[in-house]
XYZ file of C-alpha atoms in Angstrom:
632
model
C -18.843 31.603 -5.333
C -17.198 28.726 -7.230
C -18.523 25.231 -6.675
C -15.911 22.538 -6.002
C -16.553 18.857 -6.412
C -14.848 15.772 -4.999
C -15.425 13.061 -7.596
C -15.143 9.452 -6.436
C -14.962 6.135 -8.299
C -17.526 3.365 -7.872
C -17.194 -0.147 -9.216
C -20.737 -0.966 -8.033
C -23.746 0.384 -6.122
C -22.191 -0.372 -2.730
C -19.042 1.622 -3.532
C -21.079 4.491 -4.950
C -23.232 4.821 -1.839
C -20.143 4.499 0.384
C -18.478 7.309 -1.566
C -21.455 9.615 -0.963
C -21.612 8.672 2.721
C -17.907 9.434 3.183
C -17.958 12.867 1.574
C -18.038 12.673 -2.231
C -19.893 15.398 -4.132
C -20.199 13.174 -7.200
C -19.426 9.619 -8.269
C -18.538 8.114 -11.618
C -19.479 4.584 -12.578
C -19.082 2.411 -15.628
C -21.986 1.812 -17.954
C -23.004 -1.842 -18.376
C -20.765 -1.853 -21.465
C -18.378 0.465 -23.324
C -16.591 1.918 -20.295
C -12.798 2.246 -20.105
C -12.778 -0.334 -17.295
C -14.664 -3.216 -18.870
C -14.527 -5.205 -15.610
C -16.342 -2.443 -13.699
C -19.648 -2.134 -15.527
C -22.760 -1.369 -13.450
C -26.327 -2.345 -14.345
C -28.878 0.293 -15.355
C -30.999 -0.689 -12.344
C -28.155 -0.064 -9.907
C -27.227 3.199 -11.609
C -30.820 4.379 -11.151
C -30.685 3.461 -7.441
C -27.408 5.321 -7.091
C -28.882 8.410 -8.754
C -31.801 8.435 -6.339
C -29.448 8.094 -3.368
C -26.959 10.708 -4.581
C -29.537 13.297 -5.610
C -30.992 13.373 -2.081
C -27.714 15.073 -1.122
C -27.596 17.098 -4.349
C -24.635 14.950 -5.427
C -24.087 13.974 -9.068
C -23.718 10.680 -10.907
C -21.597 10.477 -14.047
C -21.360 7.394 -16.237
C -18.424 6.368 -18.402
C -19.186 5.394 -21.984
C -15.630 6.288 -22.920
C -14.408 3.570 -25.253
C -14.175 3.756 -29.012
C -17.185 2.145 -30.682
C -17.388 0.031 -33.822
C -20.024 0.564 -36.519
C -22.056 -2.511 -35.612
C -22.286 -1.351 -31.964
C -23.623 2.160 -32.483
C -27.309 1.328 -32.147
C -26.714 -0.636 -28.937
C -24.745 2.242 -27.453
C -27.443 4.793 -28.261
C -30.123 2.599 -26.668
C -27.937 2.351 -23.570
C -27.394 6.124 -23.422
C -31.169 6.553 -23.643
C -31.652 4.171 -20.697
C -29.019 6.038 -18.703
C -30.864 9.306 -19.295
C -34.067 7.674 -18.044
C -32.181 6.440 -14.960
C -31.365 10.030 -14.037
C -27.631 10.306 -14.677
C -26.180 13.804 -14.822
C -23.455 13.351 -17.438
C -21.818 10.862 -19.782
C -18.023 10.659 -20.101
C -17.141 10.296 -23.767
C -14.137 9.459 -25.936
C -15.783 8.580 -29.276
C -17.283 11.565 -31.132
C -20.175 9.420 -32.352
C -21.157 8.919 -28.693
C -20.992 12.693 -28.179
C -23.665 13.104 -30.840
C -25.765 10.394 -29.183
C -25.661 12.263 -25.851
C -26.888 15.416 -27.601
C -29.716 13.569 -29.358
C -30.837 11.738 -26.231
C -30.774 14.948 -24.186
C -32.956 16.702 -26.746
C -35.303 13.718 -26.876
C -35.855 13.769 -23.111
C -35.808 17.550 -22.825
C -33.109 17.494 -20.166
C -29.568 18.779 -19.841
C -27.632 15.554 -20.228
C -24.053 16.764 -20.156
C -21.170 15.356 -22.166
C -17.783 15.313 -20.450
C -14.620 14.761 -22.497
C -12.866 11.771 -20.958
C -9.136 11.970 -20.301
C -8.983 9.362 -23.091
C -9.451 12.230 -25.563
C -5.879 13.423 -24.784
C -6.564 16.849 -23.272
C -3.275 18.682 -22.722
C -3.451 22.087 -24.412
C -5.711 25.173 -24.536
C -6.222 24.558 -28.266
C -7.496 21.015 -27.694
C -9.777 22.014 -24.818
C -11.215 24.848 -26.905
C -11.797 22.405 -29.767
C -13.686 20.111 -27.412
C -15.776 23.069 -26.235
C -16.686 23.842 -29.834
C -17.619 20.200 -30.369
C -20.131 20.464 -27.529
C -18.457 19.252 -24.334
C -19.384 21.001 -21.079
C -16.455 19.594 -19.109
C -12.983 18.319 -19.958
C -10.965 15.825 -17.908
C -7.367 16.996 -18.226
C -4.345 14.826 -18.903
C -2.635 13.701 -15.711
C 0.732 14.956 -16.990
C -0.144 18.653 -16.876
C 1.554 21.076 -14.517
C -0.295 23.547 -12.357
C 0.750 26.340 -14.730
C -0.588 24.426 -17.742
C -3.904 23.898 -15.954
C -4.101 27.608 -15.223
C -3.242 28.497 -18.834
C -6.074 26.287 -20.096
C -8.539 27.807 -17.643
C -7.533 31.342 -18.618
C -7.848 30.523 -22.325
C -11.153 28.616 -22.084
C -12.861 29.820 -18.865
C -16.327 28.657 -19.900
C -15.364 24.963 -19.762
C -15.387 23.083 -16.459
C -12.024 21.452 -15.778
C -11.659 18.131 -14.027
C -8.285 16.742 -12.924
C -7.069 13.587 -11.242
C -5.745 13.947 -7.710
C -5.271 10.367 -6.520
C -4.740 6.809 -7.707
C -2.901 4.743 -10.298
C -1.086 6.494 -13.147
C -1.004 5.474 -16.801
C 2.551 5.912 -18.065
C 1.302 6.920 -21.529
C -0.938 9.867 -22.282
C -4.415 8.426 -21.813
C -6.087 7.326 -25.025
C -2.730 7.071 -26.808
C -1.529 3.721 -25.438
C -1.689 0.883 -27.942
C 0.770 -1.482 -26.225
C -1.890 -3.790 -24.824
C -3.623 -4.059 -28.203
C -0.332 -4.587 -30.044
C 0.963 -7.293 -27.677
C -2.155 -9.024 -26.395
C -5.025 -7.939 -28.689
C -6.642 -6.264 -25.675
C -7.392 -2.635 -26.402
C -7.051 -0.037 -23.663
C -9.381 2.115 -25.768
C -11.936 -0.675 -25.493
C -11.634 -1.030 -21.711
C -9.406 -4.112 -21.726
C -5.933 -2.833 -20.771
C -3.566 -5.719 -19.945
C -1.181 -3.434 -17.983
C 1.776 -3.790 -20.306
C 3.447 -0.958 -18.358
C 3.657 -3.098 -15.180
C 5.757 -5.817 -16.872
C 9.475 -6.428 -16.312
C 11.813 -5.612 -19.219
C 15.467 -5.917 -20.107
C 16.967 -2.598 -21.165
C 19.649 -2.784 -23.857
C 21.549 -0.201 -25.896
C 22.215 -0.002 -29.633
C 25.005 -2.565 -29.291
C 22.781 -5.051 -27.503
C 24.502 -4.490 -24.144
C 22.450 -4.505 -20.964
C 22.168 -0.997 -19.527
C 20.932 -2.273 -16.181
C 19.355 -5.357 -14.662
C 15.787 -6.297 -15.690
C 13.318 -3.956 -14.023
C 9.755 -2.658 -14.318
C 10.968 0.293 -16.372
C 7.526 1.690 -17.242
C 5.855 1.222 -13.857
C 4.901 4.424 -12.032
C 4.067 5.283 -8.466
C 0.524 6.308 -7.569
C -0.740 9.875 -7.695
C -1.407 11.797 -4.469
C -2.209 15.510 -4.501
C -4.102 15.789 -1.227
C -2.060 18.808 -0.137
C -2.458 20.602 -3.475
C -6.239 20.953 -3.733
C -6.237 24.663 -2.912
C -3.588 25.454 -5.518
C -5.438 23.397 -8.105
C -8.708 25.192 -7.315
C -6.978 28.551 -7.721
C -5.664 27.332 -11.100
C -9.231 26.699 -12.290
C -9.871 23.046 -11.413
C -13.399 22.551 -10.076
C -13.649 18.745 -10.010
C -11.044 16.682 -8.148
C -11.060 13.116 -9.403
C -10.021 9.990 -7.525
C -8.992 7.023 -9.695
C -10.062 3.514 -8.739
C -13.150 2.012 -10.385
C -11.686 -1.466 -9.843
C -11.091 -0.846 -6.136
C -13.332 -2.075 -3.312
C -15.339 -0.204 -0.663
C -12.460 0.019 1.860
C -10.299 1.947 -0.628
C -13.169 4.251 -1.573
C -14.116 4.988 2.036
C -10.606 5.808 3.223
C -9.494 7.874 0.232
C -12.759 9.800 -0.155
C -12.878 10.606 3.564
C -9.290 11.885 3.520
C -9.816 14.121 0.489
C -13.205 15.357 1.677
C -11.687 16.594 4.920
C -8.935 18.368 3.015
C -11.369 19.955 0.547
C -13.451 21.219 3.479
C -10.311 22.970 4.762
C -9.832 24.613 1.365
C -13.426 25.874 1.379
C -13.206 27.201 4.946
C -9.945 29.009 4.201
C -11.277 30.604 0.995
C -13.332 33.308 2.717
C -16.432 32.518 0.680
C -14.664 32.050 -2.654
C -15.470 28.321 -2.797
C -18.264 26.012 -1.709
C -18.856 22.252 -1.911
C -21.329 20.922 -4.473
C -23.289 18.472 -2.337
C -25.200 18.894 0.921
C -24.637 17.185 4.233
C -22.092 16.814 7.007
C -20.089 13.603 7.309
C -19.465 11.910 10.656
C -16.596 9.411 10.447
C -16.043 6.449 12.726
C -12.348 6.227 11.833
C -9.353 8.426 11.056
C -8.515 8.434 7.328
C -4.934 7.505 6.483
C -3.789 7.253 2.864
C -0.699 5.291 3.875
C -2.974 2.415 4.857
C -4.627 2.180 1.443
C -3.231 0.336 -1.608
C -0.406 2.372 -3.110
C 2.896 1.917 -4.928
C 4.401 4.922 -3.208
C 3.080 8.409 -3.906
C 3.990 11.221 -6.285
C 2.473 14.571 -7.269
C 3.699 13.722 -10.801
C 4.344 16.829 -12.950
C 2.216 19.253 -10.950
C 5.170 21.576 -10.339
C 6.852 21.053 -13.706
C 9.751 18.626 -13.904
C 9.196 15.604 -11.690
C 11.539 13.168 -9.990
C 10.661 10.092 -7.956
C 7.686 9.235 -10.145
C 8.723 5.688 -11.071
C 8.312 2.386 -9.252
C 10.821 0.260 -11.195
C 11.514 -2.332 -8.513
C 7.933 -3.550 -8.222
C 4.492 -2.778 -9.648
C 2.909 -4.026 -6.441
C 1.745 -2.080 -3.410
C 4.320 -1.580 -0.666
C 2.180 0.425 1.743
C 3.571 2.312 4.732
C 7.034 1.881 6.200
C 6.622 0.415 9.706
C 10.169 -0.203 10.916
C 13.269 -2.333 10.459
C 13.903 -5.972 11.176
C 15.939 -6.204 14.369
C 16.424 -9.762 15.632
C 15.611 -13.002 13.825
C 14.596 -16.264 15.430
C 13.498 -19.556 13.941
C 9.789 -18.676 13.907
C 9.673 -14.933 14.612
C 11.491 -11.595 14.540
C 11.542 -8.248 16.337
C 10.776 -4.903 14.703
C 12.574 -1.686 15.611
C 10.059 1.152 15.345
C 6.957 2.664 16.883
C 4.268 0.925 14.778
C 1.816 -1.499 16.361
C 0.783 -4.697 14.597
C -2.256 -6.984 14.517
C -2.958 -10.569 13.588
C -3.671 -10.719 9.846
C -1.478 -7.762 8.845
C 0.211 -8.055 5.463
C 3.920 -7.144 5.607
C 6.540 -6.968 2.873
C 10.194 -6.174 2.275
C 12.762 -5.975 -0.523
C 15.184 -8.887 -0.496
C 18.865 -8.602 -1.412
C 17.969 -8.847 -5.129
C 15.471 -5.957 -4.714
C 12.555 -8.317 -5.224
C 9.461 -7.545 -3.145
C 8.577 -10.380 -0.774
C 5.437 -10.538 1.343
C 3.873 -12.528 4.150
C 0.953 -12.541 6.589
C 1.234 -12.027 10.341
C -0.088 -14.980 12.314
C 0.500 -13.692 15.851
C 1.879 -10.585 17.575
C 3.527 -10.246 20.987
C 4.481 -6.591 21.454
C 6.999 -5.821 18.721
C 7.682 -9.504 18.018
C 6.061 -10.832 14.840
C 5.190 -14.486 14.239
C 4.547 -14.965 10.491
C 2.371 -17.714 9.094
C 5.554 -18.862 7.360
C 8.946 -17.401 8.182
C 10.412 -15.702 5.046
C 13.747 -17.216 4.092
C 15.107 -13.981 2.615
C 14.445 -11.796 5.682
C 17.597 -10.271 7.187
C 18.308 -7.928 10.130
C 18.263 -4.276 9.103
C 15.804 -4.696 6.223
C 13.059 -2.071 5.963
C 9.596 -3.466 6.617
C 6.392 -2.211 4.977
C 2.729 -2.892 5.779
C 0.563 -3.252 2.678
C -2.491 -4.679 4.446
C -3.623 -3.222 7.781
C -5.943 -5.747 9.430
C -7.272 -3.325 12.058
C -8.078 -0.703 9.394
C -9.716 -3.293 7.154
C -11.953 -4.471 10.003
C -12.953 -0.893 10.764
C -13.778 -0.100 7.142
C -15.799 -3.292 6.758
C -18.340 -1.803 9.185
C -20.646 1.182 8.780
C -17.806 3.666 9.050
C -19.558 6.967 8.292
C -22.896 8.711 8.190
C -23.961 11.760 6.194
C -26.714 14.035 7.389
C -28.123 17.295 6.056
C -28.479 19.802 8.919
C -31.799 21.612 9.249
C -32.971 24.634 11.146
C -36.472 23.917 12.379
C -38.952 26.611 13.386
C -42.524 26.152 14.614
C -44.765 29.181 14.811
C -48.454 29.894 15.204
C -50.858 30.792 12.398
C -54.448 32.069 12.648
C -55.726 28.514 12.021
C -53.038 26.368 13.591
C -49.265 26.031 13.287
C -46.622 26.176 10.572
C -43.350 24.234 10.489
C -40.477 25.792 8.532
C -37.327 23.847 7.589
C -34.204 25.482 6.203
C -30.806 24.116 5.112
C -28.173 26.458 6.589
C -25.977 28.481 4.209
C -28.335 27.796 1.293
C -31.609 29.223 0.013
C -33.306 25.830 0.314
C -36.320 25.956 2.600
C -39.890 24.663 2.899
C -42.914 25.411 5.059
C -45.880 23.189 5.899
C -49.037 24.271 7.756
C -51.520 22.263 9.799
C -54.911 23.282 11.145
C -55.223 22.855 14.928
C -58.196 23.362 17.212
C -57.665 26.724 18.989
C -57.011 25.270 22.431
C -54.659 27.003 24.857
C -52.225 24.841 26.839
C -52.068 25.395 30.606
C -48.284 25.617 30.483
C -45.662 26.084 27.796
C -45.286 23.084 25.464
C -41.942 24.304 24.085
C -39.759 21.537 25.532
C -42.020 18.728 24.295
C -42.435 20.370 20.898
C -38.654 20.713 20.465
C -38.207 17.089 21.442
C -40.822 15.872 18.949
C -39.635 18.059 16.087
C -35.946 17.132 16.498
C -36.646 13.441 15.827
C -35.497 12.847 12.270
C -35.597 9.055 12.486
C -34.003 7.162 9.597
C -33.947 10.178 7.260
C -30.859 11.915 5.865
C -31.526 14.950 8.059
C -30.447 16.106 11.504
C -31.980 18.961 13.454
C -29.232 21.520 13.983
C -31.513 23.994 15.730
C -35.180 23.802 16.815
C -37.083 26.932 17.834
C -40.725 27.381 18.863
C -42.227 30.852 19.040
C -44.041 31.840 22.202
C -47.545 31.784 20.751
C -47.057 28.300 19.265
C -45.596 27.075 22.572
C -48.910 27.853 24.274
C -51.023 26.024 21.691
C -52.051 22.503 22.567
C -50.850 20.316 19.687
C -50.961 16.531 20.236
C -47.636 14.729 19.751
C -49.183 12.641 16.972
C -50.036 15.804 15.027
C -46.512 17.155 15.538
C -45.137 13.879 14.165
C -47.382 14.143 11.091
C -46.382 17.774 10.574
C -42.696 16.868 10.840
C -43.076 13.968 8.401
C -44.914 16.135 5.854
C -42.272 18.840 6.122
C -39.416 16.349 5.610
C -41.139 14.933 2.537
C -41.495 18.468 1.188
C -37.779 19.035 1.869
C -36.876 15.847 -0.031
C -38.844 17.117 -3.010
C -37.359 20.596 -2.758
C -33.761 19.318 -2.719
C -34.427 17.141 -5.749
C -35.892 20.171 -7.544
C -32.891 22.298 -6.575
C -30.540 19.538 -7.731
C -32.172 19.679 -11.142
C -32.043 23.483 -11.311
C -28.349 23.469 -10.433
C -27.484 21.486 -13.557
C -25.673 23.339 -16.291
C -27.495 24.009 -19.511
C -27.403 21.375 -22.204
C -24.534 20.788 -24.589
C -23.937 23.450 -27.215
C -21.654 23.287 -30.210
C -20.632 25.265 -33.228
C -21.885 24.642 -36.729
C -19.608 22.662 -39.078
C -18.812 25.902 -40.968
C -17.752 27.615 -37.737
C -15.677 24.582 -36.765
C -13.890 24.507 -40.111
C -13.231 28.221 -39.861
C -11.852 27.897 -36.332
C -9.465 25.087 -37.294
C -8.481 26.486 -40.694
C -4.722 26.309 -41.071
C -4.066 25.080 -37.533
C -4.752 21.765 -35.864
C -5.725 21.696 -32.173
C -4.050 18.291 -31.948
C -0.359 17.571 -31.108
C 2.013 17.225 -34.033
C 2.239 13.419 -33.754
C -1.357 13.166 -35.001
C -0.258 14.206 -38.488
C 2.359 11.465 -38.678
C 0.214 8.830 -36.997
C -3.447 9.453 -37.991
C -4.663 6.486 -35.911
C -4.116 8.665 -32.803
C -7.539 10.191 -33.498
C -9.015 6.808 -32.438
C -11.695 6.805 -35.132
C -13.445 3.427 -35.127
C -16.745 4.139 -36.905
C -18.067 6.009 -39.908
C -20.120 8.490 -37.874
C -17.029 9.734 -36.046
C -15.088 9.858 -39.318
C -17.844 11.954 -40.921
C -17.907 14.344 -37.951
C -14.171 14.971 -38.138
C -14.529 15.583 -41.883
C -17.358 18.088 -41.240
C -15.117 19.879 -38.754
C -12.361 20.133 -41.345
C -10.108 17.422 -39.866
C -9.944 15.097 -42.841
C -6.600 13.677 -41.724
C -8.239 11.559 -38.981
C -7.266 7.988 -39.810
C -8.502 4.520 -38.992
C -8.153 3.372 -35.386
C -5.142 1.279 -34.403
C -7.550 -1.498 -33.398
C -8.792 -1.665 -36.989
C -5.336 -2.051 -38.483
C -4.236 1.568 -38.620
C -0.926 1.027 -36.825
C 1.466 0.419 -39.679
C 4.728 -1.542 -39.637
C 6.541 0.338 -36.826
C 3.781 1.851 -34.706
C 4.143 4.478 -32.021
C 2.449 2.649 -29.153
C 3.132 5.020 -26.223
C 3.861 8.695 -25.600
C 5.127 9.328 -22.081
C 6.281 12.192 -19.882
C 8.045 9.534 -17.797
C 11.581 9.198 -19.146
C 13.936 6.264 -18.632
C 16.913 8.456 -19.507
C 15.954 10.753 -16.625
C 15.388 7.749 -14.347
C 18.981 6.686 -15.066
C 20.306 10.146 -14.194
C 21.105 11.253 -17.757
C 18.393 13.851 -18.468
C 19.870 16.459 -20.820
C 17.892 19.181 -19.037
C 19.089 18.261 -15.568
C 22.721 17.220 -16.061
C 25.637 17.440 -18.468
C 26.605 13.865 -17.657
C 27.239 11.856 -20.788
C 25.197 8.677 -21.066
C 27.395 5.532 -20.805
C 25.501 3.793 -23.597
C 24.809 4.186 -27.294
C 21.237 4.954 -28.300
C 18.628 3.966 -29.207
C 17.705 2.124 -26.040
C 15.341 -0.817 -26.367
C 12.996 -2.513 -23.904
C 12.906 -6.281 -24.327
C 10.289 -8.668 -22.937
C 11.256 -12.198 -21.857
C 9.700 -13.515 -25.109
C 12.187 -11.222 -26.990
C 9.637 -8.732 -28.282
C 11.374 -5.373 -28.578
C 10.266 -1.769 -28.057
C 12.532 1.072 -29.163
C 12.717 4.292 -27.137
C 12.982 7.736 -28.684
C 13.732 10.704 -26.418
C 12.096 13.898 -27.654
C 13.807 16.309 -25.270
C 12.297 19.391 -26.898
C 8.842 18.234 -25.785
C 10.197 16.473 -22.669
C 8.623 13.258 -23.946
C 9.633 9.624 -24.373
C 8.095 7.749 -27.304
C 7.860 3.965 -27.429
C 7.820 2.185 -30.804
C 7.005 -1.473 -31.417
C 9.737 -3.166 -33.428
C 8.654 -5.897 -35.807
């Protein structure tokens, strides 16, 4: 039986606990420093609290330490990894190979299986690369978002011993993760240091080789958001075992809604598998709302390249969230307008529309009378017939601001007589997790059966994470006189024993520690062939080596070509700052694979910022890839 995991983001302790409550099997959080979202670091104290909460449900906690690290920071990072191990985390997500070695050392020091997971920042898009990461000592690899279902399956077939994690929801990076240097080049804010300035969401002019405008200024590199909620079963069959939701900068409402939606869908996959799959964590989730992904922040959804070539992946008109389509503007008045459609509205809703220049305009609803909307300020650009979108649902936001879910572990409870008293057995259904606690009781027969009172007392789980699914009392025990206070003590002792048992089982379920090959074996494996894409040879800074320890490791493994990180001056005079599967030529309807239409421009095409900085596009059709170069 294969274990499947829904992996949720958490910007803080509140989001992490909400993710568990709403159905996550694991959460990932940022370390206090050196995570790929610098604004979403979580304190060691809160990470420890989250571990204690998650492990009660046998859920996991992973921590991102997935930036590149400079030489003068190495000692600080290793101290932090040590503290994270003490806090009880289950794995560290890593980009820098020096941090990989730290995770191994700290795990050995504490005698525990502290796993290292290869972050998507390590550019994981081929069987050769994933196998190389396995040899380096990673237990899990987070795959590149750009991979198709077939490519995922090929990797799993080639390297079956490595756990594969893949994104299923959230914002998309237009460049292969870890290989975007645009933010560093333009704003001295490194994406590989957790400080991405979202260069890809900017508006650009697009000009041809003659300097002529190809189209009006647009957000040419902005993508829609990922949504693969209906593809979880296919991804599981391809070898994916961890389904990752993006969003460590998002708040609790986003986490609750998205996690609840995906958890329900993953439960369907498990039920339909006939015993092939199971969920990692324990507990049943009771929701107080109906999940709806249309009501959560999104730029429009795409499955990206899951089925090979992809269309409708871009969001060139706006990088902002549009939300769900709710109707069309019907009749305008001075202070209000009617909406044609079936949607209902509430005071405080956020609505938006594209004006005649295709610019997204938004406003707040002040008052609603049926299908008549009274905005706080009437938009000047609104016209009859325009499509209306809702990007903030006030009713949903109010619902999600409350306690919107509970998670309880079901128990089967059995009380039976012993020669000296009674024994209470607790068992988690569909697992081998069970405990038994005995209590001595004076041998006093009850005049009548005590079964009903005993069931009532033993089903009271109070403020614990448990719920009594079934309570049985054997006939002999039912005729023993056991005071209610003793039953309460017996129940409490048994629940404490169950807490301990689940924590023990959670520890046993961990994979073994990280293993790796010797340097000689590594050199032999890579002799004459690089596991890295061909661009790495031409642009050695793509290895993202920012410290001497990482440089020495690559040299030991026989990869002496690894160059100095872009952030340390390794870029050169005309650097390759992005490698993308998204293609502007395809967006304009001139893909050489899809049409024989001749492009009405002369290449190369160039993106131009308002401050006149220029970025030249190269279309590598053989690899179905668009490269972006910074022009001096």
